[in-house]
Structures are given as structure tokens and as C-alpha cells.
Short mmCIF file of C-alpha atoms in Angstrom, two decimals:
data_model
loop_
_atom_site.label_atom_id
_atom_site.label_comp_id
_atom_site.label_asym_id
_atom_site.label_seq_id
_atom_site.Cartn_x
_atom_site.Cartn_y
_atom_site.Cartn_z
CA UNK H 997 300.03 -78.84 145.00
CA UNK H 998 302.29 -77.80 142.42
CA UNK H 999 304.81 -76.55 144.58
CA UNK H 1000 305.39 -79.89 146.54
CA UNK H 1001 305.80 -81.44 143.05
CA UNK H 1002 308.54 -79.09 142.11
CA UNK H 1003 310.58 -79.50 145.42
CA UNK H 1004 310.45 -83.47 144.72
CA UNK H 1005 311.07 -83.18 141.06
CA UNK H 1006 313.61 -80.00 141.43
CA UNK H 1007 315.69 -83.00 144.53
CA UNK H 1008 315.35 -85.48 141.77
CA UNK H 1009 317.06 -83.04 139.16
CA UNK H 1010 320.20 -82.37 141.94
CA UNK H 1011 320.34 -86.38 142.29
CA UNK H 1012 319.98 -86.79 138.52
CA UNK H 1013 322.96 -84.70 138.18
CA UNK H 1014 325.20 -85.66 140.92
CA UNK H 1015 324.62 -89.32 139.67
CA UNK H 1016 326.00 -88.20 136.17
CA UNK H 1017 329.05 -86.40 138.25
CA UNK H 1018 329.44 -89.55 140.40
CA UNK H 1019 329.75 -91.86 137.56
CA UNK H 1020 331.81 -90.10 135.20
CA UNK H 1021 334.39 -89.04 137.76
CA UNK H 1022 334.62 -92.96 139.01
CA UNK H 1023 335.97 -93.60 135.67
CA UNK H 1024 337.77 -90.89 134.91
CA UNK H 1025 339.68 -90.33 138.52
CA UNK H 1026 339.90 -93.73 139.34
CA UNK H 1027 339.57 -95.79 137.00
CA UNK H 1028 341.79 -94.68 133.98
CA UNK H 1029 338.82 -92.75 131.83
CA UNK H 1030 337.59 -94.07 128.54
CA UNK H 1031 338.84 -95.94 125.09
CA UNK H 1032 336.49 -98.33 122.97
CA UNK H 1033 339.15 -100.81 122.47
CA UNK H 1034 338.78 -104.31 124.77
CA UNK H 1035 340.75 -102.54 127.37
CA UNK H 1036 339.44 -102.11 130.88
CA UNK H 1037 338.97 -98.55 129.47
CA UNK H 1038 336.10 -99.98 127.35
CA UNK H 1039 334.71 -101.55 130.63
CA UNK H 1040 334.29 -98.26 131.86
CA UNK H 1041 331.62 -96.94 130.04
CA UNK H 1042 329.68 -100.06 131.20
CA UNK H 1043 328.29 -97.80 134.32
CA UNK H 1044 328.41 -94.73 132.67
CA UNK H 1045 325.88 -95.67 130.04
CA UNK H 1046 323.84 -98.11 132.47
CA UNK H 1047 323.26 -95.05 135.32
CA UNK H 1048 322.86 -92.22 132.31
CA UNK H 1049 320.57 -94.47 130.18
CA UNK H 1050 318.52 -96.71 132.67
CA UNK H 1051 318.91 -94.62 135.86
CA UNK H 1052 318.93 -90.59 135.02
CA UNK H 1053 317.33 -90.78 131.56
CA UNK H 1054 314.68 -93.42 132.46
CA UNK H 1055 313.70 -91.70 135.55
CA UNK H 1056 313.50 -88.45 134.23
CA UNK H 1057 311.67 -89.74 131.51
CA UNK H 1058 309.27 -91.43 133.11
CA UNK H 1059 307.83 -88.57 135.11
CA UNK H 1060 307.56 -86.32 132.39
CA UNK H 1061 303.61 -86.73 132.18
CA UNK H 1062 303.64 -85.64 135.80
CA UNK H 1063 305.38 -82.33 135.09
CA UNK H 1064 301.82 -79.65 135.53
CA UNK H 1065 303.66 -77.56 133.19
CA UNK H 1066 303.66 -80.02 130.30
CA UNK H 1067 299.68 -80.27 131.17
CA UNK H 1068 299.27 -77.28 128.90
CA UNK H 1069 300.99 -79.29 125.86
CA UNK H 1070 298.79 -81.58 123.56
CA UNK H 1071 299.28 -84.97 124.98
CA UNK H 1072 300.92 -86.31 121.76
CA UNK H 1073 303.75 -83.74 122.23
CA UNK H 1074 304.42 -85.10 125.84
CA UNK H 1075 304.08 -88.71 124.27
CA UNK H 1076 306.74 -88.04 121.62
CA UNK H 1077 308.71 -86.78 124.59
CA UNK H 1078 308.28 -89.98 126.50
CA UNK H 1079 308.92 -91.98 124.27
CA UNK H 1080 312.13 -90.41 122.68
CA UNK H 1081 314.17 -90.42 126.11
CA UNK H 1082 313.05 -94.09 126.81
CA UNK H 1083 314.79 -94.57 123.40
CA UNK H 1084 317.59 -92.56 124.01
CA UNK H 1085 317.96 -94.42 127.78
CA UNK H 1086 317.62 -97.61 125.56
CA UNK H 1087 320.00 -97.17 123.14
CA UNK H 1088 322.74 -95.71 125.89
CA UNK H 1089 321.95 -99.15 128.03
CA UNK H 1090 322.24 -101.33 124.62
CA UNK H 1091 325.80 -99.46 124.23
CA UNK H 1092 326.61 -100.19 127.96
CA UNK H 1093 325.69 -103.83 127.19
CA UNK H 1094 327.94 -104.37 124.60
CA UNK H 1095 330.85 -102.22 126.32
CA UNK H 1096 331.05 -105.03 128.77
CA UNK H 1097 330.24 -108.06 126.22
CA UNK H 1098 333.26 -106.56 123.92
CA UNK H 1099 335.59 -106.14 127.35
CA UNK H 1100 334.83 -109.42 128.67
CA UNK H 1101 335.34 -111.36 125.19
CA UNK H 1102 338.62 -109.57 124.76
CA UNK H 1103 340.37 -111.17 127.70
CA UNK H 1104 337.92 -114.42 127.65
CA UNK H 1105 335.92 -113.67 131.01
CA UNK H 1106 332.88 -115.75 130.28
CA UNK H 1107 329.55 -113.49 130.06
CA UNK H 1108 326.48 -113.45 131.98
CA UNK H 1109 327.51 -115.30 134.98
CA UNK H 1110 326.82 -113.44 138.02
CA UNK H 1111 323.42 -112.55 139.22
CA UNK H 1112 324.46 -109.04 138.35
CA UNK H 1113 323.90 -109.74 134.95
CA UNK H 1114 321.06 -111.78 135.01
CA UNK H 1115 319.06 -109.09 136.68
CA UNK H 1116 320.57 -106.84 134.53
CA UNK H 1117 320.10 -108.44 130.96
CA UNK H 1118 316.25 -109.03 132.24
CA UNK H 1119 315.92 -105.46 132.74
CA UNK H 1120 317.32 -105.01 129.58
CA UNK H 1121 314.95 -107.28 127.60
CA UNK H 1122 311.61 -106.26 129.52
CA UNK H 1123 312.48 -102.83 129.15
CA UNK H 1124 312.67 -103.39 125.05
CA UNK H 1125 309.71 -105.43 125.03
CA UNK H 1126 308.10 -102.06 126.98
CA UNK H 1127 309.01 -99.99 124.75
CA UNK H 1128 307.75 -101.76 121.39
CA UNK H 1129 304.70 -102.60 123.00
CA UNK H 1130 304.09 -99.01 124.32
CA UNK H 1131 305.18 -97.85 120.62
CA UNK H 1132 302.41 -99.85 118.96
CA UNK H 1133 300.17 -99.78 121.64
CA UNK H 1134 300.18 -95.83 122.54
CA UNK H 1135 301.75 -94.39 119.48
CA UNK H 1136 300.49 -95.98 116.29
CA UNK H 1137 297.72 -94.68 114.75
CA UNK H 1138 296.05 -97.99 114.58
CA UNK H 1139 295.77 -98.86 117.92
CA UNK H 1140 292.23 -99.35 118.86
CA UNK H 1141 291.40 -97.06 122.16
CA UNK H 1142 290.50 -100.18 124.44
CA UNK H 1143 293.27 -101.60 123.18
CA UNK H 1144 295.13 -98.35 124.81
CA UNK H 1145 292.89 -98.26 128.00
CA UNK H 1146 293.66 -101.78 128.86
CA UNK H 1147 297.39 -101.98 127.84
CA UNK H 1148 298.32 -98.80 130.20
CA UNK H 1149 298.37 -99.81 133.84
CA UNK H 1150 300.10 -102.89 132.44
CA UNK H 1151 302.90 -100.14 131.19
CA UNK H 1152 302.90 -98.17 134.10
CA UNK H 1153 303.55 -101.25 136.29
CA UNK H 1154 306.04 -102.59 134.03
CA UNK H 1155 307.40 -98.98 134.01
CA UNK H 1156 308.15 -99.08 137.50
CA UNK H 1157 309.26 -102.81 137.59
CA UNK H 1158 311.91 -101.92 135.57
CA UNK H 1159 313.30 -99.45 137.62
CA UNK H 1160 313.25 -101.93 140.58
CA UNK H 1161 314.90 -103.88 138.96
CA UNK H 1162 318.01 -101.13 138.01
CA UNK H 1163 317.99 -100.53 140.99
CA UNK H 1164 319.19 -103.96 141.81
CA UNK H 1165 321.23 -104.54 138.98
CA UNK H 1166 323.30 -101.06 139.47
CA UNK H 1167 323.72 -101.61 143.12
CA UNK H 1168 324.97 -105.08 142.30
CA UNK H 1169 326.96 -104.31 139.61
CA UNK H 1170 329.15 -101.50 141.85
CA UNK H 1171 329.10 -104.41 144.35
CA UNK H 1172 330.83 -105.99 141.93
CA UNK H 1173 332.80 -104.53 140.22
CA UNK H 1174 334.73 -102.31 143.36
CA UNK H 1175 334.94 -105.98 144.91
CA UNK H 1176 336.90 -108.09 141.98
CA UNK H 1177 338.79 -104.60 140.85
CA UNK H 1178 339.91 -102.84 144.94
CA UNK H 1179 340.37 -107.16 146.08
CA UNK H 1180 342.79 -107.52 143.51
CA UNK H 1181 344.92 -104.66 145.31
CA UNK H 1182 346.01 -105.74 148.06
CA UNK H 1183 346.70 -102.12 149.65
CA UNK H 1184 343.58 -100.96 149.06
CA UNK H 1185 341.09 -103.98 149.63
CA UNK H 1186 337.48 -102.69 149.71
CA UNK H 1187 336.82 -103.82 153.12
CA UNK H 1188 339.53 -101.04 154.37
CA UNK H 1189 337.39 -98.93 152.85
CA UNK H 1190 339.96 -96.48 150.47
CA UNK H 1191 338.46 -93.09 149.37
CA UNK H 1192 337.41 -94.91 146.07
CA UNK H 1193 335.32 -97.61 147.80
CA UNK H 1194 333.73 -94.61 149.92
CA UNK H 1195 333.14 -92.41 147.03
CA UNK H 1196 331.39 -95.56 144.35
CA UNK H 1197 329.40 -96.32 147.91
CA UNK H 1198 328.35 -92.52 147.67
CA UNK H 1199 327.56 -93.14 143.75
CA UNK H 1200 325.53 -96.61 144.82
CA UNK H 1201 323.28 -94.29 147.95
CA UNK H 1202 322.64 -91.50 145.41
CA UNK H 1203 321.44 -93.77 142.61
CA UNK H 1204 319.04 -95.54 145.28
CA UNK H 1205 317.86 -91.87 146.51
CA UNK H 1206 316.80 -90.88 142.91
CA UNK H 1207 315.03 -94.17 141.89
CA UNK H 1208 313.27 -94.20 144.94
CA UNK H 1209 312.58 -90.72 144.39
CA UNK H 1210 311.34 -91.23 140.96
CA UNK H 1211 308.97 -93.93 142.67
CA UNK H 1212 307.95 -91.24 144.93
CA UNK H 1213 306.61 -88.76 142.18
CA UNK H 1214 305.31 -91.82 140.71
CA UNK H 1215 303.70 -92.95 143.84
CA UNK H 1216 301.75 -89.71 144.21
CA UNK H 1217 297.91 -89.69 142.70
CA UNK H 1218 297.66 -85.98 143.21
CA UNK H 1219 300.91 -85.61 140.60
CA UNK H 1220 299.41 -87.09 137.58
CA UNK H 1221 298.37 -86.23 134.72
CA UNK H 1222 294.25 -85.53 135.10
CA UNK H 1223 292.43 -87.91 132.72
CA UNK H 1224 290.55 -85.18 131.46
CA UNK H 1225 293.24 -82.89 130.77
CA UNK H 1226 292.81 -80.80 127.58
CA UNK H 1227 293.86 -81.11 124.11
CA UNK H 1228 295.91 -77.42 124.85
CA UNK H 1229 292.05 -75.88 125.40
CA UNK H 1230 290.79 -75.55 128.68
CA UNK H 1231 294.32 -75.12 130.62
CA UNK H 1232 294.80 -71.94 128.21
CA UNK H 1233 291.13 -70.72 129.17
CA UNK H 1234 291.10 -70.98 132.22
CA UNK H 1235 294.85 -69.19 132.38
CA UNK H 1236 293.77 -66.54 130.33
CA UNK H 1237 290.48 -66.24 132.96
CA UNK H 1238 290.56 -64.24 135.85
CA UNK N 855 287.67 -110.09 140.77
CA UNK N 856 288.94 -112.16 143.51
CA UNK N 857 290.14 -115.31 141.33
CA UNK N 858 292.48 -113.14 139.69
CA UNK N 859 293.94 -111.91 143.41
CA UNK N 860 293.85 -115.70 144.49
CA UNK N 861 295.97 -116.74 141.00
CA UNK N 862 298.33 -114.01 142.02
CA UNK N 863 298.53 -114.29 145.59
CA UNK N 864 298.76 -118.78 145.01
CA UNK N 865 302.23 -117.26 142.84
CA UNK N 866 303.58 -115.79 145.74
CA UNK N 867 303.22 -117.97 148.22
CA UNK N 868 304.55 -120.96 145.68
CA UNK N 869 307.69 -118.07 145.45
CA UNK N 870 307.85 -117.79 149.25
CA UNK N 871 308.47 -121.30 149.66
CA UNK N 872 310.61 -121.50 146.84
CA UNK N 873 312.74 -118.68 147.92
CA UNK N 874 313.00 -120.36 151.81
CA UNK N 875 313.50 -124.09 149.91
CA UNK N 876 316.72 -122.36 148.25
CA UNK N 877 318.32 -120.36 150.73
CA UNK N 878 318.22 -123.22 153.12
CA UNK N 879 319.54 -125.80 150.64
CA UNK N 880 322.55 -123.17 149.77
CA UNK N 881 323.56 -123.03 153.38
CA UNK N 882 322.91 -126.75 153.81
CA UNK N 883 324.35 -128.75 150.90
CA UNK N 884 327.29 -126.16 150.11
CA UNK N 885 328.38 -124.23 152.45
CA UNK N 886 328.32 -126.85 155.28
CA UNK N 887 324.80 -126.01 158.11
CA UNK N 888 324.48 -123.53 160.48
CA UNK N 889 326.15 -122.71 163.58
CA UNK N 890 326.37 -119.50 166.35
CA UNK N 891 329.96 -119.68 167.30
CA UNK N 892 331.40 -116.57 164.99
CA UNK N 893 332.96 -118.79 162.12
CA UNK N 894 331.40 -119.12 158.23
CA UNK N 895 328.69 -121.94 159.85
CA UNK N 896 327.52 -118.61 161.61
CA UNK N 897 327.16 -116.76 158.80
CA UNK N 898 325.16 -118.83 156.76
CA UNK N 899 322.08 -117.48 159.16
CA UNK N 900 322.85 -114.03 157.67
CA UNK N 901 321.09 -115.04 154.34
CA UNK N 902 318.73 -116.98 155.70
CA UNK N 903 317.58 -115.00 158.59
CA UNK N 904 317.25 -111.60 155.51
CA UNK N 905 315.51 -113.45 153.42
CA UNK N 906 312.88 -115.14 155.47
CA UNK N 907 312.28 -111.94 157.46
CA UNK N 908 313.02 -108.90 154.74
CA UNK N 909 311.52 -110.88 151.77
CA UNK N 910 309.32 -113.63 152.68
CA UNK N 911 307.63 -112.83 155.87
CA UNK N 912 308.09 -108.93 154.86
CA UNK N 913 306.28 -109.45 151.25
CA UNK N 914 303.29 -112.15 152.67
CA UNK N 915 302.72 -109.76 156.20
CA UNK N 916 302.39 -106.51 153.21
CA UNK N 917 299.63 -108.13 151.51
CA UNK N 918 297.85 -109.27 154.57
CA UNK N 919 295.00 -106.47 153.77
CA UNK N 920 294.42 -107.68 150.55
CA UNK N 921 292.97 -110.91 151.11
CA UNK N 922 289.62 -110.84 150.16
CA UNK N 923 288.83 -113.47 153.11
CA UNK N 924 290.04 -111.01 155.24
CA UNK N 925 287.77 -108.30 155.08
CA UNK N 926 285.50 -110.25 156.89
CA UNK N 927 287.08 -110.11 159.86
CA UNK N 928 287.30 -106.63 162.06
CA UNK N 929 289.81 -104.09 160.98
CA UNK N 930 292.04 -104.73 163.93
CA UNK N 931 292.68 -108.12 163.34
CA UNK N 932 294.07 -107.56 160.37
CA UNK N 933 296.38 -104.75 161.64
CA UNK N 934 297.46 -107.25 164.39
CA UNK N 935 298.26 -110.25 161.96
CA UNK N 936 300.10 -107.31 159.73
CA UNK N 937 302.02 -105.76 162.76
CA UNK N 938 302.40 -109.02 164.12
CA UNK N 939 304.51 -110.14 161.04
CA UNK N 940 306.06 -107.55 160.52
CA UNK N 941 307.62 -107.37 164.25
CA UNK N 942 308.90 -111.09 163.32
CA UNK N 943 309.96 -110.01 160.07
CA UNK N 944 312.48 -107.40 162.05
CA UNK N 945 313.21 -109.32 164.54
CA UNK N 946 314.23 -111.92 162.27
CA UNK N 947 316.07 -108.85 160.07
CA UNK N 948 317.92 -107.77 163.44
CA UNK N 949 318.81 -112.10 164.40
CA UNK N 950 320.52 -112.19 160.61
CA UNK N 951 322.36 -108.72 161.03
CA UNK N 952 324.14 -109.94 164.47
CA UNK N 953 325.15 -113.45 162.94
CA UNK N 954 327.22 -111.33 159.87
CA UNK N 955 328.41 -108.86 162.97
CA UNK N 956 329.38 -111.44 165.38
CA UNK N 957 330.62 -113.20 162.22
CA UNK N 958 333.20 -110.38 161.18
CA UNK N 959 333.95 -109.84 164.58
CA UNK N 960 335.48 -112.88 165.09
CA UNK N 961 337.75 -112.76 161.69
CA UNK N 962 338.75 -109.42 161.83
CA UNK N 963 336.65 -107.84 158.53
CA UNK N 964 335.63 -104.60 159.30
CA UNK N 965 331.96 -103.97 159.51
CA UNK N 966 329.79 -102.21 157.06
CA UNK N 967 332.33 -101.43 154.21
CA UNK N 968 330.37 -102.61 150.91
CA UNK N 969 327.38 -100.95 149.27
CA UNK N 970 325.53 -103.74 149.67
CA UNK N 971 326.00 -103.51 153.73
CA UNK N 972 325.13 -99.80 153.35
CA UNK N 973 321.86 -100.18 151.58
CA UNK N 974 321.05 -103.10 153.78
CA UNK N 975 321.57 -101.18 157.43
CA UNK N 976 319.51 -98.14 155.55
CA UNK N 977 316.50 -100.87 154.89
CA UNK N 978 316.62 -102.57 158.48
CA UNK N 979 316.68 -99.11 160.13
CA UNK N 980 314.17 -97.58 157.65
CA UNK N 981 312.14 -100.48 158.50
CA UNK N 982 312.53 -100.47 162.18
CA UNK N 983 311.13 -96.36 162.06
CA UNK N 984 308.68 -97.95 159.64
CA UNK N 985 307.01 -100.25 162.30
CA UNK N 986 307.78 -98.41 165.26
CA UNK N 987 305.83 -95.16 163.52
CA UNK N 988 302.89 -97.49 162.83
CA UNK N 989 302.58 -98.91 165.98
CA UNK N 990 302.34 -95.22 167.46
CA UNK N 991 299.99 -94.29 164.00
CA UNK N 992 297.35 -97.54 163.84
CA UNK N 993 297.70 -99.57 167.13
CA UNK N 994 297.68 -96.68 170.05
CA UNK N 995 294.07 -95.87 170.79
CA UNK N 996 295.09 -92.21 171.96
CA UNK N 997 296.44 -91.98 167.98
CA UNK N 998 293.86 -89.36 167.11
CA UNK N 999 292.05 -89.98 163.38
CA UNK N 1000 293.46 -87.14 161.70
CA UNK N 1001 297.10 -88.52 162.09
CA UNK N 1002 296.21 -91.78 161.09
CA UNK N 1003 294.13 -90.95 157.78
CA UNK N 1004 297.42 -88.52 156.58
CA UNK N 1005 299.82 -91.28 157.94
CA UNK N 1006 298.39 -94.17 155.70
CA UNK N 1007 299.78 -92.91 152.15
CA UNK N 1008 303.30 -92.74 153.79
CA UNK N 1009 303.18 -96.09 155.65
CA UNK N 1010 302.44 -97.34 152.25
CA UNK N 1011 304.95 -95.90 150.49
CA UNK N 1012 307.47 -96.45 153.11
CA UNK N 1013 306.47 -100.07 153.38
CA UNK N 1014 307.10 -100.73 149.10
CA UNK N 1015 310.56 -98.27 149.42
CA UNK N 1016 311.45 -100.95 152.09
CA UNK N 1017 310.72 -104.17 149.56
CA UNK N 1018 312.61 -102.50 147.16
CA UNK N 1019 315.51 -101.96 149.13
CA UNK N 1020 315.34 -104.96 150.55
CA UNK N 1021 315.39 -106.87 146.65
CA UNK N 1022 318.50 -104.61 146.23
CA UNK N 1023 320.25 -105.39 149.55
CA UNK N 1024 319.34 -109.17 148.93
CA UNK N 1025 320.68 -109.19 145.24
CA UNK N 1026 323.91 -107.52 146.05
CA UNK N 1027 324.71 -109.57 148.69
CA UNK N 1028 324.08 -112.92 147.11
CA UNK N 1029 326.68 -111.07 144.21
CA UNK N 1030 328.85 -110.47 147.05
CA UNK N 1031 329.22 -113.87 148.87
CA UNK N 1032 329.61 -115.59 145.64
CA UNK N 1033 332.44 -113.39 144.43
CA UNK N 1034 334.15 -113.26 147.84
CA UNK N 1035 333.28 -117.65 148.23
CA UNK N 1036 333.92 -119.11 144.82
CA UNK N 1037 336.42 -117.30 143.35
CA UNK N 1038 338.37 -118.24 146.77
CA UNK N 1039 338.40 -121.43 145.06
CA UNK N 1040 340.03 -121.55 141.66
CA UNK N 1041 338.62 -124.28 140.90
CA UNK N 1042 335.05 -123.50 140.99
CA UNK N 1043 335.68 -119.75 140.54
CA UNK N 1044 332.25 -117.78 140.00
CA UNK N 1045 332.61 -116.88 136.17
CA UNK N 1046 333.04 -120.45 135.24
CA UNK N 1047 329.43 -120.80 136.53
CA UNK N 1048 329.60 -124.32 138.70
CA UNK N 1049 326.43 -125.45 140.02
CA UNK N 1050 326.52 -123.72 143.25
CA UNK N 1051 326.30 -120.64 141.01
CA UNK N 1052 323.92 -121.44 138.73
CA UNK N 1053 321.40 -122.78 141.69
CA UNK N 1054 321.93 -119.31 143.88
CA UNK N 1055 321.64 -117.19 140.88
CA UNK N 1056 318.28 -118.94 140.80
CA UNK N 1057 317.73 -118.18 144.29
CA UNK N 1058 317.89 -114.62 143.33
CA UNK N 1059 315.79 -114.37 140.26
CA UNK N 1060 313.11 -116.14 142.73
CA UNK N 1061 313.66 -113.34 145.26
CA UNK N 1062 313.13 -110.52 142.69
CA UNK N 1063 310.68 -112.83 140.98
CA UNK N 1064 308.64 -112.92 144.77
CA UNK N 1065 309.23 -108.91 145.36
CA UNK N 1066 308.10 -107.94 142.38
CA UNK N 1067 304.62 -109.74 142.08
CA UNK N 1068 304.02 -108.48 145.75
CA UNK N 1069 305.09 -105.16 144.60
CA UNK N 1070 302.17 -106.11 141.67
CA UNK N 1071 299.64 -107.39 144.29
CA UNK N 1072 299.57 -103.36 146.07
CA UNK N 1073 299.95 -101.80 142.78
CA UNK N 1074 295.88 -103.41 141.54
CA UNK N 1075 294.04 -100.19 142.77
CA UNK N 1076 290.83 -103.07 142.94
CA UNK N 1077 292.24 -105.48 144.81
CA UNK N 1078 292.65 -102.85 148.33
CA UNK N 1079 290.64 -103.46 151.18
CA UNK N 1080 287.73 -101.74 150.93
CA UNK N 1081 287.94 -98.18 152.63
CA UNK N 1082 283.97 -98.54 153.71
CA UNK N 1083 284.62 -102.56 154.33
CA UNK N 1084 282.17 -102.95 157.57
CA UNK N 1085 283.81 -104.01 160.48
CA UNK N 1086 282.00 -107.82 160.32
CA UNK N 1087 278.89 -107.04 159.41
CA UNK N 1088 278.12 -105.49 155.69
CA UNK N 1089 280.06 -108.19 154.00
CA UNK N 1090 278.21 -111.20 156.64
CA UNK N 1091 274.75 -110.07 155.71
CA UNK N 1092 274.99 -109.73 152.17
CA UNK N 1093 276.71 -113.42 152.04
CA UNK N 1094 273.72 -114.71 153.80
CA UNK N 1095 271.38 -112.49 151.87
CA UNK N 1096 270.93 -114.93 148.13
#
């Protein structure tokens, strides 16, 4: 059983990593690299911190209670886990947010008009609003247990909802973005297809093949985390057993 | 149990119509009716054809074994009404594909150069292995039982990956033939948000608004057909019983 998880997690590693390869070189080969300063430069670490923090870090994150290894962990110490990448893939999205917000206010593109960014800014705000609720619902003290039972296969369906919906918004969003930037060149119009549209295409297939392999993982009942699985006890019996 | 399905299930067919209502009224108020004769009248179909097959007939024929009404009929009805709309929900799929083809054809754009046309061949083909593999899988009596029962969790996941892809190839194209439309018209260029805009980035929130509550409709572990649901008998006795 554990094998078959490993092969799906170990392909979603290679993706994870090729995605962060993908991205990164877009901008840096292409596109001019980085600067924080209104320039398109600035627009640049728009993807870079939208695939990093919503597609690589979320993912990954979110299968770390499926991970048998991490089975032999108190559950709190897998929680902490969790929680701390969805923050870290929350902050780097909030930071790809306001790369583009700065880039578009400095040469007075309007914001939020395409349905790009309304997907995306919704993914955004549910996505916050999962994480506070999962911090006081699963992580404070207080929280009364039903309180707990009930509130998590609302999380783990909003958990998966919102990497639908990245998936939709990153897609879109290189739709976008190698449309108005290639169109504007007359030489090397995305619909002839230059080695950068094929490339950012590449980028847009492998960030589809991780989420949906990160829904896989998800998908499987076998891979989770048994309900009864120790407080760091019974694994470490039965390992030290014959 | 079953008011709660019913609540859900009313929401997406309200979304279903909503989603047809809008992609109909695009085509028809602003971008001037439908024809087949390769110029933009004939590629209006393309959005309508995807969405009514890949979205609305897709999501509604996916949920078919859910309806608690259902279960009272034999198994194989249900399979037919699911296979049934599911072969008009690709058929549909393959009609809106040839009016884009035809359509480029007959301007000179090269086929399949955008992301979005990449991830949206992947779902149609995916799709088309999808139903052809269950009609060889649940409809061929010689499909022995064995295949079936390990068959099932695929089909299922298959059939969500498919919805998924289908909300991303949907949302990227809208993106696309807004970009490539309005801001051919300076006037009523797509960042200065004219109403055209505003109304198909509505069409778009409904489509991921109707994916993802059928995506939440087979996530509700109670609201699956019944493994042991009698084939017309169990569930007529004990509504006659008091």
C-alpha cells in the first residue's frame, strides 16, 4: 500500500519541482527576470509566487497527513506542519497579489477585470477564510471536539475547492498573460506558436498534472491518515514487534 | 438526509440553467447569432456547444446516481440515463470542437496553439477514453465482475479529473475570447470592463459556481447510491411497509 503512495507522491515531488523550474525560468529567460519596482519586472513575480505559493506549496501541503511516515508523529506535530506551509503558500500568494496590484497601478491598467482575476482573488479570499477557520477550529485549544468533528469534511472539501479553483485561475492567467504580452509582438504572435508560447504551454500541462495529482492522493481512502492512528504509541509497538 | 441532497441538487440545476441562459445571450445579443459557414457566427457554437455538453449536461448526467428517487429504479436504468448523457454530452463536446476547427480553418489561425486549446483537447479526449472504457466496464454483459468492481474507483476519479478540466478549459477560454474580441475594439477594450465583460465574467463565476457544487454533490460520502440498494424491491417494500 505504501509503495503505490510513494510512486504517486515521489511523481508529484518531480512535478512540484519542474513547476518551480518552469516558472522561474519563464521569467528569467524570457521575460527579463525580477525587480520590485512597477516595472514589468515586478509583474513577474506575479506567477512565480501564485504557482510556488498556491500550486507547489499548497499541494504539497495538503497531503502531508497522507504521508504513512508522518503516521508515527503525534498528530499535533503534523498539524503544525499543515498549517505552517498553508501559511507560507498564503503569504507567497498575498505577495503575488500585490506584485500585480503595484504593476498594474503603476502604468494605470485598471485591476480585477478579467475573469482571471476574479477566479483568482476568490481563491484568494476562501483560501484565507480556510485557513482562520481551520486555525481556530483545529488548532486552538478551545475548540470544542464536535466543533472539530463537524468543521473537518467542510475543510477538506474546501481544501480541494481551492485547488480547483488554482487550477483555473493559473491556467487562465498564462492564457493571459502569453496572449496580451507574445500579441503585442507581431513576430512572434502566440498563435505561431514561438518556443516561449510552447515552453509557458509546457509550464500550464505540468501545473494541471500536479494538481490533479494532488487530487489523486487526495482521492485515495486507502492513503489517509487512519482515524485511530496513535498518539506516537502503537505505530512504535508494533515496529519494535516482530 | 435527502432534503439536504434536494437543496443542493435544486442549486445546480437553478446553475445549469443559468449557465445555458448566459452563454446563449452572449452569443445572441453581442456577438451577433449563430451560423455554420466558417466565419465568427460559427464560432459562437464553440462556447455554447462546451458548455452545454462539458459543464451542464456533463455535471447533471455525473450526479444521475445520486438521486435519491433513483434508487428505486433497477441499476441499469440508471447506468443508461448516465451513459446516455454522457454520449450527448461528447457528442455535443466533439459538435463545439469542429465549429472552432472549421472556424480557424477558414481564417487562417492555426489550430491548437493556446493553453487553453491544449487543456481542452486533453479533457475531450480524456473524456472520450472515459466513456468508451465504461461502456466496455458497466454496459457489456461479457464485462466479468471483477473488472467492474476495480474499475469503479477510477471511472470516478476520471469522471471529477474531467469536470475539473473542463472548469479550467471553460475559464481560460472565456479569458481568451474576451482578450482576443474586446480589446480588438478600443473602444470597449476588456480592462475598461464594458458590460459585455462584466455579464461573461458572470457567466464564468456561474460555470465554476455549477462545477464546483457538483464536484460537492460526489464529495457527501452519504449521499452515494447505496452499494446494497435492491434492484426495485428493498426500497418498494419498506415504502409500503408504515
Amino acid at each position: 500500500m505504501a509503495h503505490g503512495f510513494y510512486l504517486v507522491y515521489g511523481l508529484s515531488l518531480c512535478l512540484s519541482l519542474l513547476c518551480a523550474l518552469f516558472v522561474v525560468s519563464w521569467s528569467l529567460h524570457w521575460r527579463g527576470g525580477f525587480a520590485w519596482d512597477g516595472s514589468p519586472l515586478q509583474f513577474n513575480w506575479h506567477p512565480v509566487l501564485m504557482v510556488s505559493g498556491l500550486v507547489i506549496i499548497y499541494g504539497n501541503g495538503a497531503v502531508v497527513y497522507r504521508i504513512p511516515s508522518s503516521w508515527k508523529q503525534r498528530k499535533l506535530v503534523c498539524k503544525l506542519v499543515h498549517a505552517g506551509m498553508m501559511l507560507v503558500a498564503l503569504l507567497l500568494s498575498g505577495l503575488g497579489l500585490s506584485a500585480v496590484f503595484d504593476f498594474h497601478t503603476s502604468i494605470s491598467i485598471p485591476h480585477l477585470y478579467s475573469v482571471h482575476s476574479w477566479v483568482g482573488i476568490s481563491t484568494v479570499l476562501l483560501f484565507s477564510f480556510q485557513w482562520l477557520l481551520g486555525l481556530v477550529g483545529f488548532l486552538l485549544p478551545c475548540s470544542p471536539r464536535w466543533f472539530r468533528r463537524s468543521l473537518k469534511p467542510t475543510h477538506i472539501w474546501i481544501g480541494k475547492i481551492v485547488l480547483v479553483l488554482t487550477l483555473v485561475a493559473c491556467i487562465s492567467g498564462i492564457n493571459e498573460k502569453l496572449l496580451l504580452t507574445l500579441d503585442g509582438m507581431s513576430a512572434a504572435a502566440y498563435n505561431t506558436l514561438p518556443v516561449e508560447a510552447v515552453f509557458v504551454n509546457c509550464l500550464g500541462i505540468l501545473i494541471v498534472a500536479l494538481g490533479t495529482t494532488i487530487l489523486g492522493i487526495l482521492f485515495v481512502k486507502k492513503w489517509q491518515r487512519p482515524e485511530d492512528c496513535p498518539e506516537n504509541t502503537q505505530l512504535l509497538v508494533s515496529e519494535s514487534s516482530p
